Every structure is written in structure tokens, then in C-alpha cells.
XYZ file of C-alpha atoms in Angstrom:
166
model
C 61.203 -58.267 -28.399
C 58.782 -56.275 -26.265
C 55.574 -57.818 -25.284
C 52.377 -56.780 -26.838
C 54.189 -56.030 -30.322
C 53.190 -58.221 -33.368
C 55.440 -59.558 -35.705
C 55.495 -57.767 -39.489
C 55.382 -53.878 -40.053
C 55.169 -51.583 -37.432
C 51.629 -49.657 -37.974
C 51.978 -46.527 -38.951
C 51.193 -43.383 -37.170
C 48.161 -41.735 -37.720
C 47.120 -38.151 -37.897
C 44.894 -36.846 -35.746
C 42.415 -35.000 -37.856
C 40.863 -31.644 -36.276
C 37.222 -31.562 -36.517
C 35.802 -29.052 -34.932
C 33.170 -30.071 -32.826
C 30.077 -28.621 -32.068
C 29.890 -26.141 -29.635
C 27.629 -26.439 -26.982
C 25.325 -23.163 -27.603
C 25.648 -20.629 -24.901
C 21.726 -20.500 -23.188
C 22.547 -18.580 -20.645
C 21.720 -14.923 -22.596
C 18.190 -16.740 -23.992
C 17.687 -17.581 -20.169
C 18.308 -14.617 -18.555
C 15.527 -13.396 -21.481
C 13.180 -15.493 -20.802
C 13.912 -14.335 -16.928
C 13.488 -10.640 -17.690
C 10.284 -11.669 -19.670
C 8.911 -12.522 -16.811
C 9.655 -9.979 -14.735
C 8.254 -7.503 -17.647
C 5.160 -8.975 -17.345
C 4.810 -8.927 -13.207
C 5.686 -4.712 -13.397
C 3.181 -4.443 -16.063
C 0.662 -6.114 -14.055
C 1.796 -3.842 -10.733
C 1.844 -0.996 -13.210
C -1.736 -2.100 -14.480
C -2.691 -2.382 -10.693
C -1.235 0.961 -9.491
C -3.434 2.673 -12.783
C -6.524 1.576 -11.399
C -6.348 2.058 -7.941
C -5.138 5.588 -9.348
C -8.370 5.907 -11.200
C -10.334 4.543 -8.130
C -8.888 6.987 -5.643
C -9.523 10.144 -8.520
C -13.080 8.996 -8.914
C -13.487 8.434 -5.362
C -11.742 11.994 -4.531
C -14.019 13.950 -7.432
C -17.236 12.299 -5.833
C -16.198 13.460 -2.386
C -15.243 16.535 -3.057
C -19.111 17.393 -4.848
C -20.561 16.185 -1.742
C -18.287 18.317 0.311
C -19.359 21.572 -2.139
C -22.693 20.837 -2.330
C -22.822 20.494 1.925
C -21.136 23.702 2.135
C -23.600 25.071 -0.489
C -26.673 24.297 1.103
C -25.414 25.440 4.568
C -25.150 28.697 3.555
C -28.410 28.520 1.553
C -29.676 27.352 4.584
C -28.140 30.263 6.584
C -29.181 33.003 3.863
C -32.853 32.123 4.359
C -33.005 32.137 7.904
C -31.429 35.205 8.118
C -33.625 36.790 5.427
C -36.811 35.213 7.292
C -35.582 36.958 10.701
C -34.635 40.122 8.660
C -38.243 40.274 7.215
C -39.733 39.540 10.810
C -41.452 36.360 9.174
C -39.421 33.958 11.759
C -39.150 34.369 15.869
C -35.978 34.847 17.750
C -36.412 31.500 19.125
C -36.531 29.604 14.811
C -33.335 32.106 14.203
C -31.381 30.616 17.058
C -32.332 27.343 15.924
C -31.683 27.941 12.646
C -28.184 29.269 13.278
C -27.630 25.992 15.491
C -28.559 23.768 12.619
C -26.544 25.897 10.186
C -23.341 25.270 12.733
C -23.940 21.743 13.209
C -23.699 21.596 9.047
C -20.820 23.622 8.560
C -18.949 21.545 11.127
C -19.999 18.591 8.915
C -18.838 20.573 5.805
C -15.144 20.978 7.556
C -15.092 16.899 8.804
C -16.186 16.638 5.026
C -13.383 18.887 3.835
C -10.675 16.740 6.110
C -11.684 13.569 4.724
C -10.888 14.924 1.160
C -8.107 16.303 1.938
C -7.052 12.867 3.248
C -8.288 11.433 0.122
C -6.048 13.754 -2.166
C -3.097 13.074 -0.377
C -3.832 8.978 -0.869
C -4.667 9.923 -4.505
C -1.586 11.741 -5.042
C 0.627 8.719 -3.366
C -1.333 6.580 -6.157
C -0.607 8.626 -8.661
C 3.308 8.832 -7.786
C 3.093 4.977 -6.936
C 1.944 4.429 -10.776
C 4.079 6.750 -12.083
C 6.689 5.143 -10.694
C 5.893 2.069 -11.615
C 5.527 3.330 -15.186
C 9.232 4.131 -15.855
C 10.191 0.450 -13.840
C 8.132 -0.691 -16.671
C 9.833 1.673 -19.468
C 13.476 1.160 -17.923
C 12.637 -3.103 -18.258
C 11.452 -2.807 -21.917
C 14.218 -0.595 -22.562
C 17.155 -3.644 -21.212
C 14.407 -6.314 -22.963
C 15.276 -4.667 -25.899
C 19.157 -4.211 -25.422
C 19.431 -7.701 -24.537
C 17.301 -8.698 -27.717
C 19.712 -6.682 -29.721
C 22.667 -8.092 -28.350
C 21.375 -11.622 -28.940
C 20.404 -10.935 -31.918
C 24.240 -9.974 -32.439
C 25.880 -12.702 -30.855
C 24.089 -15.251 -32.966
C 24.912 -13.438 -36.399
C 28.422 -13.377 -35.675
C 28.710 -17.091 -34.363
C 26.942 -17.590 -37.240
C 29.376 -15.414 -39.615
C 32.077 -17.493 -38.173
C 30.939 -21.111 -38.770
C 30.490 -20.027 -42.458
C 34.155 -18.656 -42.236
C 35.219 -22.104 -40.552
């Protein structure tokens, strides 16, 4: 007799029953998500950023370049009187010379005017392609949010689908 064995009827064999165990569900899509949530939200923040700078820089242009008109403006006002005072005799040689001086001296500062908003358009138009730029990062993320939604969304009606089948 082998050892271990017990006298009487030899038990019988049973049949392993299959029961399908739970899966473990798959997190990983809900993850990455939650993942690309997250990253939606820092570009719309940059994007949010980038507008207002933007605006800042437009406003900042618009105000500069009214100053700049209104300096070359009131040189030449400037310039139109004195030279209709020395036309009329009313001012000397001596005011006239002067006059022209000053009216140099302020259409120099009209050009360093016109330079510094030229500078300023260039910054505003980097703004404006920086936000525009980040716009569409912003578009092209809510456009994948939404593919991965729908994909999800998917996945779990047919897992579903097949543990009715099962």
C-alpha cells in the first residue's frame, strides 16, 4: 500500500469549475486622462497668460503711438508758427533760429519716439503669435481630451457588452 492513502474508497476526482474571475480594470487609459487633464489646464493658463500680455503690449503700443503723433503734431505746429511769425516780420532772426533749434531738438524726439514704437510693435506682434500659438496647443489638447474620452467611453461599453454576454 502506498503511504499517505486511507483505507475505503478512493475519493473521487473533482472538476475544476471555471469561474471567471474578475478582471483587474485596466486604469491606465483613466490615468493617462487624468494626466492630459492636467496638462489642459497648464496651456490654458499659458494661453490665458500669453492673452494678456497680448492685450498689455496692444494697449501699451496704441498709447505710445498717440504720444508719438501728437509729438510730431505739435512740432510742426510749433514750426508753422515760427515760420509764419518770421514771415510776418513779428519775430527777429535771432527767435527764428531758435525756434528752428527747438523745432529740431523735437522732431529728433518724435523719431527716438517713433523707434521705440516700432520696437513695441514688433514685441506686440511676437505676443500676439506667442498666444496664437498657444491657442491651437490648447485646441489640438481638447481635441485628443476628447478622442481619448470617446475611446473610453468605448472601451467600457464593450467590456461591459461582454460581461452581459459572459
Amino acid at each position: 500500500m502506498r503511504s499517505g492513502a486511507t483505507l475505503g474508497a478512493r475519493p473521487g476526482k473533482r472538476e475544476v469549475l471555471d469561474v471567471a474571475e474578475p478582471k483587474k480594470p485596466d486604469r491606465r487609459l483613466d490615468q493617462l486622462l487624468s494626466v492630459r487633464k492636467q496638462r489642459l489646464g497648464r496651456l490654458e493658463r499659458e494661453r490665458n497668460e500669453a492673452r494678456s500680455s497680448w492685450r498689455a503690449l496692444r494697449a501699451d503700443l496704441v498709447d505710445s503711438k498717440r504720444r508719438w503723433r501728437e509729438a510730431a503734431a505739435r512740432a510742426q505746429s510749433e514750426w508753422t508758427a515760427a515760420r509764419a511769425a518770421f514771415f510776418g516780420m513779428a519775430i527777429t532772426n535771432a527767435e527764428f533760429t531758435r525756434a528752428k533749434t527747438v523745432y529740431e531738438r523735437m522732431k529728433l524726439e518724435a523719431g527716438r519716439m517713433r523707434l521705440s514704437c516700432a520696437t513695441l510693435a514688433r514685441d506686440c506682434r511676437r505676443a500676439g503669435a506667442d498666444f496664437f500659438s498657444a491657442r491651437q496647443r490648447v485646441k489640438d489638447a481638447n481635441k485628443q481630451q476628447e478622442k481619448l474620452t470617446v475611446l473610453r467611453d468605448e472601451m467600457k461599453a464593450l467590456a461591459a457588452m461582454q460581461d452581459e454576454q459572459a
